């Protein structure tokens, strides 16, 4: 019993050890790696992915998947930027409704939440597979983005909006603060609330959860809505950093998010995993990206390495179980 | 034709078959009779190569044989038709018949034409008037049964084993089936026929073999016995469970649960199920496989919505229960039959599994109070003597009996008025079993109403005040414990 307990602990530490070894190796090979500036750089780069991955973790814990986060990110970012810059024209009344910074931010988050809610609705109401529903949303939300932006970036959003992605607060980049809050809220949700427990129960055994009186449909709706919201927050950060809402923003971000979740030890078959694991997974991906750039590895090889790491993580997860 | 000698089969400590013998003769239909758990299916699985590690000997036409898998058994001429038919719905009839044994032409390409022609001939033999290209999903259950037989005939089967072939088909479909069986008999095939239906057994079988608790009880020609003798052989179980001193139930205790004309899903009956349950009463429900036991509990618990009609009253007030959520609110609890599928969340701890039903009550302004949950878990671990090294142990690491106790604790935590238990002691050891029986009595004496479904009559007799017997979605027996015994319960179950 004790032997298995230590073994379990070691297995849990595996990703942490991997990260440590990786940092050690990169810092030996490049003297630019272990600098304060580079540290903030990595954190700023990964804060968007962590944010999306948190929502993705909740979804995957219920044994679902959300492929639409990249597109939702783009649409929510575009809506936020568009409302801030142009407001809404109401031609019949010949007026324009302007949006304050806060109003635009809230609108973007509501849009992200609404699209996520729709995912959850379609999945629970029609018992459609999450993979297909969110794949459809991936395409549709991208289409909405193109329609809304007419295919052109929305630029020049002002310094206040720019603070979200580029500002500093108490010596720490502002996007890192945002992500930290999202992570802490999600940790609280998963560990300290009934909803969190229900998420694990549904992923672990949906039948048992249903028969225990858990409203499984409602929980799933909430989880997809939250995933839409975290994607929208990510969208605001991306848009702000570039001072531009790109119609092509967030392309294939869902894959990075899924990779972070999987590397972080959350099981794709649901019920097992944690938010901290995902954060660690995202950090591993971030450090890897950063290191490969510092070491002047060609971008083509970077992709190969990244893919190999994901594969390795899954294989290790499987062999640990046996 | 096929002789099984001294077959013994053990499953991790439990002896499922003990020195059983069986003889299947050419041109004879042999009925294999026994209660649930008597070992019929295990024996058939040994004959057909599903189970390969057993003690004893199989003789086919006098030669010793042993099969490594079902394919070898099929090649030797033994085919089994399972209760759950093994057909692929989206493939055609011909494709199903030749599945795994496809005919190929000289280029290694599927010879569809030849398979079509041969399928048509086989279908003709079992009097199925369908095109071999029809997809199986379009066939009725009875037709699928016949298709399974056609599939068996393709293999030049000499021994055909049929496991409750009439359990899901209509009378007219059954009649066709019997005609075909008698023709196969004339062709000299040996047929093993498993059924609970006495009428069928007496009309189509030549011989019988009775099993009970994994042991051989008797065999002979069907013409030499009558129904009562067979039932007696099936039922005369050694009572290993003793009735404890069960608290006395008062007949004027108020009714807590009343069920009127409740119709169960998948059963087409005219009159639904009606019964009531008083405070402090333990109601045993018995039925053979497929009698509707589990469906009854699930329907009361709101699992099958939109299908069931009828009325449910709790504390004399009519209630609409359309989901487990409302059922729990009204004070019902259901410990499900299949622990793995419906009961536990394997990767959560003992404590978290127990808390699932009552999380909201363990909260303070929406925040889970882990110490309250831990207190609850520790209380039940102590009270139910659950063997676990801590409340944080994952439930999947516990033994079956202890898992079951955790599931029980989960429901006791809701303080139900009515506790429904579906096979609460299946697959758990004798010691844990008797602890659960004591617990049932204790809960009832404290005023809980309990419904216990079991496929073991001795268990029902050991814990109940009253016994309901189900058969094909209807109530066919209602006994006070003083008048209930194995024989009249079994007789009602077969009716």
Short mmCIF file of C-alpha atoms in Angstrom, two decimals, chain A residues 52-67 130 199-200 202-204 223-224 227 254-255 257-263 265-273 278:
data_model
loop_
_atom_site.label_atom_id
_atom_site.label_comp_id
_atom_site.label_asym_id
_atom_site.label_seq_id
_atom_site.Cartn_x
_atom_site.Cartn_y
_atom_site.Cartn_z
CA UNK A 52 -8.35 28.71 -22.56
CA UNK A 53 -6.93 25.49 -21.16
CA UNK A 54 -8.66 26.07 -17.83
CA UNK A 55 -12.05 26.01 -19.56
CA UNK A 56 -10.92 23.09 -21.65
CA UNK A 57 -9.93 21.17 -18.50
CA UNK A 58 -13.42 21.54 -17.06
CA UNK A 59 -14.93 20.27 -20.31
CA UNK A 60 -12.53 17.34 -20.61
CA UNK A 61 -13.10 16.40 -16.96
CA UNK A 62 -16.76 15.77 -17.85
CA UNK A 63 -15.54 13.54 -20.66
CA UNK A 64 -16.27 16.17 -23.28
CA UNK A 65 -14.15 18.16 -25.68
CA UNK A 66 -14.39 21.73 -26.96
CA UNK A 67 -12.87 22.30 -30.37
CA UNK A 130 -19.34 17.05 -28.25
CA UNK A 199 -17.87 17.66 -12.89
CA UNK A 200 -15.57 14.91 -11.67
CA UNK A 202 -19.98 12.99 -14.41
CA UNK A 203 -16.64 12.32 -16.07
CA UNK A 204 -15.96 9.36 -13.82
CA UNK A 223 -19.08 23.69 -18.24
CA UNK A 224 -19.34 24.53 -21.94
CA UNK A 227 -15.23 27.23 -21.66
CA UNK A 254 -7.84 24.52 -29.34
CA UNK A 255 -5.05 22.08 -30.11
CA UNK A 257 -5.21 23.89 -25.09
CA UNK A 258 -5.93 20.18 -25.45
CA UNK A 259 -2.20 19.52 -25.45
CA UNK A 260 -1.77 21.45 -22.20
CA UNK A 261 -4.63 19.52 -20.59
CA UNK A 262 -3.27 16.17 -21.68
CA UNK A 263 0.35 16.89 -20.77
CA UNK A 265 -2.29 14.60 -16.73
CA UNK A 266 -6.01 15.09 -17.23
CA UNK A 267 -7.55 11.98 -18.72
CA UNK A 268 -9.38 12.43 -22.02
CA UNK A 269 -11.86 9.82 -20.81
CA UNK A 270 -12.90 12.17 -18.04
CA UNK A 271 -13.09 12.21 -14.27
CA UNK A 272 -9.38 12.51 -13.55
CA UNK A 273 -7.09 15.51 -13.60
CA UNK A 278 -3.12 21.89 -16.84
#
